[in-house]
Amino acid sequence: ALDQGFEAELEAGNIAALVAAHPEDGSRIPPDMPEMAGREQVAAYLASVLAPFSERVLDLTDIVEMVDGDLGLTQGRYAFDYTFAESGDHVANQGKYIAISKRGDDGCWRLHWVLWNGDTPQAG
């Protein structure tokens, strides 16, 4: 469910909700870039990555989930197609991801570590 919520909020461009899906000490580990650790870095990363696009379509599929106590593992595939606001051009890719989630003291699940890479190198 956390993954589908992330998908919907990303498509809506809701940076605040995307950042809130991470705990204070969570991180994103993208391909070919340094790790973003903590909500402040995650927020800056998401804002810079999503800002140029007027439309974002993200599909998360083939999701396998495992839960052990307060830890959850999600493995799946992604496909995205984003439209640049200025030119109307598209950028698209697909690949795989793994997300490790933790249940907080408040009972909410949050994305603690998120790793992904594309099936083909990103053009650009």
CSV table of C-alpha atoms in Angstrom, one decimal:
chain,number,residue,atom,x,y,z
A,1,ALA,CA,0.0,0.0,0.0
A,2,LEU,CA,2.9,2.4,0.7
A,3,ASP,CA,4.2,1.9,-2.8
A,4,GLN,CA,0.8,2.7,-4.4
A,5,GLY,CA,0.5,5.8,-2.2
A,6,PHE,CA,4.0,6.9,-3.3
A,7,GLU,CA,3.0,6.4,-7.0
A,8,ALA,CA,-0.1,8.6,-6.6
A,9,GLU,CA,1.7,11.3,-4.7
A,10,LEU,CA,4.6,11.4,-7.2
A,11,GLU,CA,2.2,11.7,-10.1
A,12,ALA,CA,0.4,14.6,-8.3
A,13,GLY,CA,3.8,16.2,-7.7
A,14,ASN,CA,3.1,16.3,-3.9
A,15,ILE,CA,6.7,16.7,-2.6
A,16,ALA,CA,5.5,17.2,1.0
A,17,ALA,CA,3.7,13.8,1.0
A,18,LEU,CA,6.6,12.1,-0.7
A,19,VAL,CA,9.0,13.4,1.9
A,20,ALA,CA,6.6,12.5,4.8
A,21,ALA,CA,6.7,8.9,3.5
A,22,HIS,CA,10.3,8.8,4.7
A,23,PRO,CA,11.4,8.7,8.4
A,24,GLU,CA,13.9,11.5,9.6
A,25,ASP,CA,16.8,9.1,9.1
A,26,GLY,CA,15.6,7.5,5.8
A,27,SER,CA,17.5,7.6,2.6
A,28,ARG,CA,17.1,7.2,-1.2
A,29,ILE,CA,20.0,5.5,-3.0
A,30,PRO,CA,19.6,6.3,-6.8
A,31,PRO,CA,21.8,4.9,-9.5
A,32,ASP,CA,24.9,6.8,-10.4
A,33,MET,CA,24.5,9.4,-7.6
A,34,PRO,CA,25.4,9.7,-4.0
A,35,GLU,CA,22.9,8.6,-1.3
A,36,MET,CA,20.4,11.2,-0.1
A,37,ALA,CA,20.2,10.8,3.7
A,38,GLY,CA,17.5,12.4,5.8
A,39,ARG,CA,14.3,14.2,4.9
A,40,GLU,CA,16.0,17.5,4.0
A,41,GLN,CA,18.2,15.8,1.4
A,42,VAL,CA,15.3,13.7,0.2
A,43,ALA,CA,13.2,16.8,-0.2
A,44,ALA,CA,15.8,18.7,-2.2
A,45,TYR,CA,16.4,15.7,-4.4
A,46,LEU,CA,12.7,15.1,-5.2
A,47,ALA,CA,12.0,18.8,-5.8
A,48,SER,CA,15.0,19.0,-8.2
A,49,VAL,CA,14.1,15.8,-10.1
A,50,LEU,CA,10.4,16.5,-10.4
A,51,ALA,CA,10.4,20.3,-11.1
A,52,PRO,CA,11.1,20.3,-14.8
A,53,PHE,CA,8.0,18.0,-15.5
A,54,SER,CA,4.4,19.1,-16.1
A,55,GLU,CA,3.2,15.5,-16.1
A,56,ARG,CA,4.6,12.4,-14.4
A,57,VAL,CA,3.3,8.9,-14.9
A,58,LEU,CA,4.8,6.1,-12.7
A,59,ASP,CA,3.7,2.5,-12.7
A,60,LEU,CA,4.9,0.1,-10.0
A,61,THR,CA,4.2,-3.5,-10.8
A,62,ASP,CA,5.2,-7.1,-9.9
A,63,ILE,CA,5.4,-6.1,-6.3
A,64,VAL,CA,6.5,-8.7,-3.8
A,65,GLU,CA,6.2,-7.8,-0.1
A,66,MET,CA,7.6,-9.4,3.0
A,67,VAL,CA,7.1,-8.3,6.6
A,68,ASP,CA,9.0,-9.3,9.7
A,69,GLY,CA,7.9,-7.4,12.8
A,70,ASP,CA,8.5,-3.7,12.2
A,71,LEU,CA,10.5,-4.2,9.0
A,72,GLY,CA,9.1,-4.6,5.5
A,73,LEU,CA,10.7,-5.4,2.2
A,74,THR,CA,9.2,-4.5,-1.1
A,75,GLN,CA,10.7,-5.6,-4.4
A,76,GLY,CA,9.1,-4.6,-7.8
A,77,ARG,CA,9.4,-3.1,-11.2
A,78,TYR,CA,8.8,0.5,-12.2
A,79,ALA,CA,8.1,2.3,-15.5
A,80,PHE,CA,7.9,6.0,-15.8
A,81,ASP,CA,7.1,8.5,-18.5
A,82,TYR,CA,7.6,12.2,-17.6
A,83,THR,CA,6.7,15.1,-19.8
A,84,PHE,CA,8.9,18.2,-19.7
A,85,ALA,CA,6.9,21.4,-19.0
A,86,GLU,CA,8.8,23.6,-21.5
A,87,SER,CA,9.2,21.4,-24.5
A,88,GLY,CA,6.5,18.7,-24.1
A,89,ASP,CA,9.3,16.1,-24.8
A,90,HIS,CA,9.1,12.9,-22.8
A,91,VAL,CA,11.7,11.0,-20.8
A,92,ALA,CA,10.9,7.4,-20.0
A,93,ASN,CA,12.6,4.4,-18.5
A,94,GLN,CA,11.9,1.2,-16.6
A,95,GLY,CA,13.7,-0.9,-14.1
A,96,LYS,CA,13.6,-2.6,-10.7
A,97,TYR,CA,13.5,-1.4,-7.1
A,98,ILE,CA,13.8,-2.5,-3.6
A,99,ALA,CA,12.4,-0.6,-0.6
A,100,ILE,CA,13.0,-1.4,3.0
A,101,SER,CA,10.2,0.1,5.2
A,102,LYS,CA,10.0,0.5,9.0
A,103,ARG,CA,7.0,0.9,11.2
A,104,GLY,CA,7.4,3.9,13.4
A,105,ASP,CA,6.3,4.4,17.0
A,106,ASP,CA,3.1,5.9,15.7
A,107,GLY,CA,2.3,2.6,13.8
A,108,CYS,CA,2.8,4.2,10.3
A,109,TRP,CA,5.1,2.5,7.7
A,110,ARG,CA,7.8,4.7,6.2
A,111,LEU,CA,10.3,4.2,3.4
A,112,HIS,CA,13.6,3.8,5.2
A,113,TRP,CA,15.8,2.8,2.3
A,114,VAL,CA,14.9,3.0,-1.4
A,115,LEU,CA,17.2,1.6,-4.1
A,116,TRP,CA,16.5,1.4,-7.8
A,117,ASN,CA,18.2,1.1,-11.2
A,118,GLY,CA,17.0,1.2,-14.8
A,119,ASP,CA,17.1,-1.7,-17.2
A,120,THR,CA,19.0,0.6,-19.6
A,121,PRO,CA,21.1,3.7,-18.9
A,122,GLN,CA,19.2,6.9,-18.6
A,123,ALA,CA,19.8,9.2,-21.6
A,124,GLY,CA,20.9,12.6,-21.0
